[in-house]
Amino acid sequence: MNNLKLRTAGMAVSAAALSIALVACGSSGPAGTGASADSATMWGLTGGDQPVFQASVDSWNKSHPDSAIKLDFFANDAYKTKVRTAVGAGQGPTLVYGWGGGVLKSYVDAGQVDDLTGFLKENPDVQSRYLPSILESGVIDGKTYALPNNKVQPVVLYFNKEVFEKIGAEPPKTWDELMALVPKFKAAGVAPFSLGGQSKWPDLMWLEYLVDRIGGPEVFANIAANKPNAWSDPAVIEALTKIQELVDAGGFINGFSSIAADSNADQALLYTGKAAMILQGSWIYQGMKKDAADFVSSGKLGYTPFPTVEGGKGDPANVVGNPSNFWSVSSKATEDQKKTALEYVKDGMFNDENVQSLIDSGAVPVVTGIEDKLAASPDKDFLSYVYDMAKDAPHFTLSWDQALSPAQGDAMLANLDQIFLKKITPEQFAFTMNATIGK
Amino acid sequence: MSATTTTPQRAVGAERAPGTRRTLEKGPSGWLAVPALAFFMLFAILPLLGVLFLSFTRWDGLGEIKLDGLSSWNTVLADPVTGNALLVTAKIMFFSFIVQAPISLLLGVFTAASQKYRAALAVLYFVPLLLSSAAVAIAFKALLDPNFGLGPGLGLPILAQDWLGNSDLVLFVVVFVIAWQFVPFHTLIYQGGVRQIPASLYEAAQIDGAGRVQQFFNITLPQLKYTMITSSTLMVVGSLAYFDLVFVLTAGGPGYSTRLLPLHMYLTGFKANDMGAASALGVILVVIGLALAVFLQRLGGKNRNASQLEGA
């Protein structure tokens, strides 16, 4: 009798929970813009670029009712899981949104995405519109499998000018200056750095920049090339040691390891003045422009390159981050879907309208010859800064979690989290990571 | 969550069915079980065999599935994170049981009476159960935020702890949130149990001069034995399935402090893309779940599956 009651209750509860979950998970994709079940499909990310992609596809669908595209959006972390599972099951979208690097390589190895080299040859206009260094991230073994689709995304050190003025400080140019600022901000009751530690990838930006400044881009190039013991490089050890010194000094905000970057809580700490600085991608400018319009437009947002490290080998102009995001074309799509997808890439993407809406959103499109448009934007200071930063960088390192194989990338983020929490030493990190080489 | 939590319930039900048939002499025909068995085969046994097969392979989710003997098992068993995940799972199981069981028992007994104000309170207590785990997790994450949450919002520094970022604290926060969400469900079970206790027992006790406390310990508690076993089974086996709540609340962090076995399985499969190892973890999870369910059923003693109808 109890059992029956229990089961009925259980069923009712499950059904209720399930329906709530279903409603909550319903995609935000638009219904019926002339798209049908056979239409080409496209998955994008929620956030700063979402309205830009939406506008671009809407306008494409309006002018091409016969080859409409169906567009859906997902949150960053959820997307990375979903797309891989879907592609593996042959249910992926026609246009696969990606970052290039090791993840793209795993798609190529499994024969899941099409070689676009021929398409580029037939359409020299497409090839020539990109900054050449950025096109590189979509190339695997000399063939192009992915084409840039949005904006250049270097990692920038942002700071809150108001907070800096309050204590009369200047943005740090060297690591020593940065460390010297920590006690000053703490004394003023402001956290020196915000950090979205629960998402783990924001931790990585610290390691990427420090290793580059200390040892130059070769250190990571060796890791990416799977050279034995590449993680034991002295530059990696020194970078990890410096991170732990900064943690010890109280450089990161209280509770950083429970702050998720997906919810933009990390950037909110900067513009609310609870934290003085944040090391984050150029994409958070779009978020702040939307969430804290006054803060951005009144010029309180400062930005500066990552500090140099005394005695470091890396060029201070080197940049880490994402050269861009990319479209790959699924090899499992039908011929019609592929045709639509490529036509969209050729004519719908980076047309004047699309480029302008990217700029208006506060991003720098990865195309050449847009200096005038950037200069005409109300965000021209930041946009020109990012554009020049990317253009003048002697070396632009792709985010490591994307550059490495997924298994290695995941192990790296998990162990780096342990470094920030001081649960392991730099030597233990190197030892564990060396064991993942080749996986 | 809903899909995973129903599994242990189903397992319990399936275990009970044959026993019930044995005791009731003229039970319903075994053929009535065929549709249920067919579904059980299709949606539980077959996938389980699939997972067992995958655990002997290496597969990154994209390319070919390669048979590779015990290599996935070796990876999983040699990985200290697996041991840690088992420990975290055991801790959460233990703490969430000792927190939830007494509270839901007392609440169940309290709400079983028929006064109006108790009915109103029962509805209130029931609210957390109506929310999806993801919504609960998101809400608590916002409330517990040390910079923007309840503490700073109300100007109460005592509430502005680093609840989810402190490795020593976070486990208990997770247990608290789990209890907040699931106590109503177990309260409901106990409420049902208490209402089935014959009123004549209490009347007899009153005549004998037993007080309320004595009645509780000498009548209510012993009469709730089977309810307790059912509820405990669900609590313990269910805690093997806590996934969504923890995933959204802490993502298994900070570090590995809340990386439960199911979460470890998910992250191995879908973040590190090691489906072989994730399948091996899945098999371990099923084995532990079944062992616990059987053990808890044993606690009921010889007549655990005997019908209690004669008491009604």
mmCIF file of N, CA and C in Angstrom, chain A residues 49-124:
data_model
loop_
_atom_site.group_PDB
_atom_site.id
_atom_site.type_symbol
_atom_site.label_atom_id
_atom_site.label_comp_id
_atom_site.label_asym_id
_atom_site.label_seq_id
_atom_site.Cartn_x
_atom_site.Cartn_y
_atom_site.Cartn_z
ATOM 1 N N ASP A 49 27.207 37.487 -29.312
ATOM 2 C CA ASP A 49 27.026 37.355 -30.756
ATOM 3 C C ASP A 49 25.639 36.882 -31.154
ATOM 4 N N GLN A 50 24.863 36.468 -30.171
ATOM 5 C CA GLN A 50 23.579 35.848 -30.495
ATOM 6 C C GLN A 50 22.699 36.734 -31.389
ATOM 7 N N PRO A 51 22.486 38.023 -31.011
ATOM 8 C CA PRO A 51 21.646 38.854 -31.883
ATOM 9 C C PRO A 51 22.261 39.075 -33.262
ATOM 10 N N VAL A 52 23.585 39.048 -33.331
ATOM 11 C CA VAL A 52 24.246 39.270 -34.620
ATOM 12 C C VAL A 52 23.973 38.102 -35.563
ATOM 13 N N PHE A 53 24.172 36.884 -35.051
ATOM 14 C CA PHE A 53 23.895 35.707 -35.875
ATOM 15 C C PHE A 53 22.421 35.655 -36.252
ATOM 16 N N GLN A 54 21.562 35.971 -35.271
ATOM 17 C CA GLN A 54 20.130 35.929 -35.512
ATOM 18 C C GLN A 54 19.750 36.876 -36.648
ATOM 19 N N ALA A 55 20.271 38.096 -36.583
ATOM 20 C CA ALA A 55 19.943 39.091 -37.614
ATOM 21 C C ALA A 55 20.448 38.640 -38.974
ATOM 22 N N SER A 56 21.653 38.073 -38.980
ATOM 23 C CA SER A 56 22.238 37.652 -40.246
ATOM 24 C C SER A 56 21.418 36.531 -40.880
ATOM 25 N N VAL A 57 21.029 35.542 -40.069
ATOM 26 C CA VAL A 57 20.250 34.425 -40.606
ATOM 27 C C VAL A 57 18.839 34.877 -40.985
ATOM 28 N N ASP A 58 18.245 35.752 -40.177
ATOM 29 C CA ASP A 58 16.913 36.265 -40.519
ATOM 30 C C ASP A 58 16.928 36.940 -41.890
ATOM 31 N N SER A 59 17.946 37.752 -42.105
ATOM 32 C CA SER A 59 17.967 38.486 -43.358
ATOM 33 C C SER A 59 18.271 37.530 -44.522
ATOM 34 N N TRP A 60 19.098 36.517 -44.257
ATOM 35 C CA TRP A 60 19.365 35.497 -45.279
ATOM 36 C C TRP A 60 18.081 34.746 -45.634
ATOM 37 N N ASN A 61 17.345 34.342 -44.617
ATOM 38 C CA ASN A 61 16.120 33.571 -44.858
ATOM 39 C C ASN A 61 15.082 34.387 -45.612
ATOM 40 N N LYS A 62 15.084 35.669 -45.362
ATOM 41 C CA LYS A 62 14.120 36.552 -46.030
ATOM 42 C C LYS A 62 14.420 36.612 -47.527
ATOM 43 N N SER A 63 15.710 36.718 -47.854
ATOM 44 C CA SER A 63 16.062 36.864 -49.270
ATOM 45 C C SER A 63 16.277 35.512 -49.950
ATOM 46 N N HIS A 64 16.357 34.432 -49.176
ATOM 47 C CA HIS A 64 16.515 33.102 -49.783
ATOM 48 C C HIS A 64 15.496 32.135 -49.204
ATOM 49 N N PRO A 65 14.199 32.366 -49.484
ATOM 50 C CA PRO A 65 13.172 31.513 -48.867
ATOM 51 C C PRO A 65 13.319 30.041 -49.262
ATOM 52 N N ASP A 66 13.952 29.768 -50.398
ATOM 53 C CA ASP A 66 14.086 28.370 -50.827
ATOM 54 C C ASP A 66 15.227 27.653 -50.127
ATOM 55 N N SER A 67 16.176 28.404 -49.626
ATOM 56 C CA SER A 67 17.296 27.750 -48.935
ATOM 57 C C SER A 67 17.473 28.395 -47.559
ATOM 58 N N ALA A 68 16.399 28.260 -46.763
ATOM 59 C CA ALA A 68 16.415 28.867 -45.435
ATOM 60 C C ALA A 68 17.304 28.055 -44.493
ATOM 61 N N ILE A 69 17.772 28.731 -43.450
ATOM 62 C CA ILE A 69 18.619 28.077 -42.446
ATOM 63 C C ILE A 69 17.896 28.113 -41.115
ATOM 64 N N LYS A 70 17.942 26.998 -40.388
ATOM 65 C CA LYS A 70 17.325 26.947 -39.060
ATOM 66 C C LYS A 70 18.422 27.134 -38.017
ATOM 67 N N LEU A 71 18.217 28.119 -37.140
ATOM 68 C CA LEU A 71 19.268 28.498 -36.196
ATOM 69 C C LEU A 71 18.834 28.250 -34.754
ATOM 70 N N ASP A 72 19.711 27.597 -33.971
ATOM 71 C CA ASP A 72 19.455 27.403 -32.539
ATOM 72 C C ASP A 72 20.662 27.867 -31.736
ATOM 73 N N PHE A 73 20.386 28.301 -30.495
ATOM 74 C CA PHE A 73 21.482 28.782 -29.647
ATOM 75 C C PHE A 73 21.612 27.957 -28.373
ATOM 76 N N PHE A 74 22.847 27.822 -27.884
ATOM 77 C CA PHE A 74 23.114 27.078 -26.643
ATOM 78 C C PHE A 74 24.156 27.840 -25.827
ATOM 79 N N ALA A 75 24.124 27.636 -24.506
ATOM 80 C CA ALA A 75 25.149 28.237 -23.648
ATOM 81 C C ALA A 75 26.480 27.543 -23.901
ATOM 82 N N ASN A 76 27.557 28.280 -23.736
ATOM 83 C CA ASN A 76 28.901 27.828 -24.098
ATOM 84 C C ASN A 76 29.240 26.404 -23.636
ATOM 85 N N ASP A 77 29.226 26.176 -22.317
ATOM 86 C CA ASP A 77 29.653 24.871 -21.816
ATOM 87 C C ASP A 77 28.709 23.755 -22.257
ATOM 88 N N ALA A 78 27.409 24.060 -22.240
ATOM 89 C CA ALA A 78 26.427 23.065 -22.652
ATOM 90 C C ALA A 78 26.609 22.738 -24.134
ATOM 91 N N TYR A 79 26.905 23.766 -24.912
ATOM 92 C CA TYR A 79 27.079 23.557 -26.355
ATOM 93 C C TYR A 79 28.234 22.602 -26.646
ATOM 94 N N LYS A 80 29.361 22.833 -25.955
ATOM 95 C CA LYS A 80 30.555 22.030 -26.236
ATOM 96 C C LYS A 80 30.276 20.546 -26.034
ATOM 97 N N THR A 81 29.449 20.225 -25.029
ATOM 98 C CA THR A 81 29.083 18.833 -24.795
ATOM 99 C C THR A 81 28.104 18.349 -25.850
ATOM 100 N N LYS A 82 27.094 19.161 -26.090
ATOM 101 C CA LYS A 82 26.010 18.730 -26.965
ATOM 102 C C LYS A 82 26.491 18.506 -28.397
ATOM 103 N N VAL A 83 27.295 19.429 -28.900
ATOM 104 C CA VAL A 83 27.631 19.358 -30.315
ATOM 105 C C VAL A 83 28.452 18.118 -30.613
ATOM 106 N N ARG A 84 29.357 17.765 -29.697
ATOM 107 C CA ARG A 84 30.207 16.612 -29.933
ATOM 108 C C ARG A 84 29.384 15.320 -29.941
ATOM 109 N N THR A 85 28.473 15.229 -28.974
ATOM 110 C CA THR A 85 27.601 14.060 -28.916
ATOM 111 C C THR A 85 26.755 13.971 -30.177
ATOM 112 N N ALA A 86 26.223 15.113 -30.586
ATOM 113 C CA ALA A 86 25.352 15.130 -31.760
ATOM 114 C C ALA A 86 26.136 14.775 -33.022
ATOM 115 N N VAL A 87 27.297 15.352 -33.182
ATOM 116 C CA VAL A 87 28.105 15.070 -34.367
ATOM 117 C C VAL A 87 28.479 13.585 -34.384
ATOM 118 N N GLY A 88 28.867 13.052 -33.214
ATOM 119 C CA GLY A 88 29.234 11.641 -33.122
ATOM 120 C C GLY A 88 28.082 10.729 -33.503
ATOM 121 N N ALA A 89 26.857 11.170 -33.238
ATOM 122 C CA ALA A 89 25.688 10.351 -33.543
ATOM 123 C C ALA A 89 25.161 10.638 -34.943
ATOM 124 N N GLY A 90 25.876 11.470 -35.691
ATOM 125 C CA GLY A 90 25.417 11.812 -37.032
ATOM 126 C C GLY A 90 24.209 12.735 -37.030
ATOM 127 N N GLN A 91 23.962 13.424 -35.904
ATOM 128 C CA GLN A 91 22.810 14.319 -35.783
ATOM 129 C C GLN A 91 23.240 15.774 -35.643
ATOM 130 N N GLY A 92 24.457 16.066 -36.002
ATOM 131 C CA GLY A 92 24.970 17.424 -35.827
ATOM 132 C C GLY A 92 24.327 18.401 -36.793
ATOM 133 N N PRO A 93 24.522 19.701 -36.559
ATOM 134 C CA PRO A 93 23.995 20.709 -37.469
ATOM 135 C C PRO A 93 24.818 20.746 -38.760
ATOM 136 N N THR A 94 24.232 21.340 -39.809
ATOM 137 C CA THR A 94 24.971 21.461 -41.068
ATOM 138 C C THR A 94 26.203 22.323 -40.855
ATOM 139 N N LEU A 95 25.989 23.470 -40.194
ATOM 140 C CA LEU A 95 27.115 24.353 -39.897
ATOM 141 C C LEU A 95 27.508 24.162 -38.438
ATOM 142 N N VAL A 96 28.688 23.628 -38.215
ATOM 143 C CA VAL A 96 29.148 23.320 -36.861
ATOM 144 C C VAL A 96 30.027 24.461 -36.351
ATOM 145 N N TYR A 97 29.580 25.061 -35.255
ATOM 146 C CA TYR A 97 30.301 26.184 -34.653
ATOM 147 C C TYR A 97 31.471 25.639 -33.845
ATOM 148 N N GLY A 98 32.674 26.197 -34.044
ATOM 149 C CA GLY A 98 33.821 25.644 -33.321
ATOM 150 C C GLY A 98 34.925 26.656 -33.073
ATOM 151 N N TRP A 99 36.039 26.161 -32.564
ATOM 152 C CA TRP A 99 37.170 27.009 -32.177
ATOM 153 C C TRP A 99 38.458 26.665 -32.941
ATOM 154 N N GLY A 100 38.383 25.646 -33.803
ATOM 155 C CA GLY A 100 39.598 25.186 -34.466
ATOM 156 C C GLY A 100 40.425 24.321 -33.522
ATOM 157 N N GLY A 101 41.682 24.070 -33.884
ATOM 158 C CA GLY A 101 42.589 23.362 -32.985
ATOM 159 C C GLY A 101 42.307 21.877 -32.838
ATOM 160 N N GLY A 102 42.612 21.332 -31.627
ATOM 161 C CA GLY A 102 42.557 19.896 -31.385
ATOM 162 C C GLY A 102 41.164 19.313 -31.507
ATOM 163 N N VAL A 103 40.152 20.119 -31.130
ATOM 164 C CA VAL A 103 38.782 19.626 -31.221
ATOM 165 C C VAL A 103 38.395 19.462 -32.689
ATOM 166 N N LEU A 104 38.763 20.469 -33.502
ATOM 167 C CA LEU A 104 38.493 20.369 -34.934
ATOM 168 C C LEU A 104 39.208 19.153 -35.512
ATOM 169 N N LYS A 105 40.436 18.933 -35.067
ATOM 170 C CA LYS A 105 41.207 17.796 -35.573
ATOM 171 C C LYS A 105 40.491 16.476 -35.277
ATOM 172 N N SER A 106 39.868 16.385 -34.099
ATOM 173 C CA SER A 106 39.175 15.129 -33.791
ATOM 174 C C SER A 106 37.974 14.925 -34.715
ATOM 175 N N TYR A 107 37.326 16.020 -35.124
ATOM 176 C CA TYR A 107 36.246 15.893 -36.121
ATOM 177 C C TYR A 107 36.814 15.423 -37.459
ATOM 178 N N VAL A 108 37.953 16.022 -37.839
ATOM 179 C CA VAL A 108 38.567 15.685 -39.126
ATOM 180 C C VAL A 108 38.980 14.216 -39.122
ATOM 181 N N ASP A 109 39.625 13.779 -38.034
ATOM 182 C CA ASP A 109 40.080 12.390 -37.947
ATOM 183 C C ASP A 109 38.916 11.412 -38.065
ATOM 184 N N ALA A 110 37.754 11.819 -37.549
ATOM 185 C CA ALA A 110 36.590 10.924 -37.591
ATOM 186 C C ALA A 110 35.796 11.110 -38.884
ATOM 187 N N GLY A 111 36.288 11.968 -39.779
ATOM 188 C CA GLY A 111 35.605 12.176 -41.052
ATOM 189 C C GLY A 111 34.250 12.838 -40.920
ATOM 190 N N GLN A 112 34.086 13.691 -39.916
ATOM 191 C CA GLN A 112 32.768 14.286 -39.664
ATOM 192 C C GLN A 112 32.578 15.645 -40.329
ATOM 193 N N VAL A 113 33.662 16.285 -40.776
ATOM 194 C CA VAL A 113 33.503 17.601 -41.410
ATOM 195 C C VAL A 113 34.168 17.606 -42.785
ATOM 196 N N ASP A 114 33.629 18.446 -43.663
ATOM 197 C CA ASP A 114 34.098 18.486 -45.050
ATOM 198 C C ASP A 114 35.354 19.331 -45.220
ATOM 199 N N ASP A 115 36.172 18.918 -46.187
ATOM 200 C CA ASP A 115 37.340 19.690 -46.584
ATOM 201 C C ASP A 115 36.862 20.891 -47.414
ATOM 202 N N LEU A 116 37.190 22.099 -46.967
ATOM 203 C CA LEU A 116 36.698 23.299 -47.650
ATOM 204 C C LEU A 116 37.762 23.928 -48.545
ATOM 205 N N THR A 117 38.901 23.239 -48.730
ATOM 206 C CA THR A 117 39.987 23.815 -49.513
ATOM 207 C C THR A 117 39.516 24.150 -50.934
ATOM 208 N N GLY A 118 38.772 23.221 -51.549
ATOM 209 C CA GLY A 118 38.280 23.431 -52.904
ATOM 210 C C GLY A 118 37.340 24.630 -52.975
ATOM 211 N N PHE A 119 36.478 24.752 -51.971
ATOM 212 C CA PHE A 119 35.534 25.873 -51.920
ATOM 213 C C PHE A 119 36.300 27.193 -51.864
ATOM 214 N N LEU A 120 37.383 27.232 -51.112
ATOM 215 C CA LEU A 120 38.172 28.465 -51.012
ATOM 216 C C LEU A 120 38.839 28.786 -52.338
ATOM 217 N N LYS A 121 39.314 27.746 -53.034
ATOM 218 C CA LYS A 121 39.971 27.958 -54.342
ATOM 219 C C LYS A 121 38.983 28.546 -55.336
ATOM 220 N N GLU A 122 37.749 28.000 -55.310
ATOM 221 C CA GLU A 122 36.731 28.500 -56.249
ATOM 222 C C GLU A 122 36.266 29.898 -55.895
ATOM 223 N N ASN A 123 36.427 30.264 -54.645
ATOM 224 C CA ASN A 123 35.935 31.572 -54.190
ATOM 225 C C ASN A 123 37.047 32.394 -53.552
ATOM 226 N N PRO A 124 37.938 32.903 -54.383
ATOM 227 C CA PRO A 124 39.083 33.660 -53.842
ATOM 228 C C PRO A 124 38.636 34.858 -53.001
#
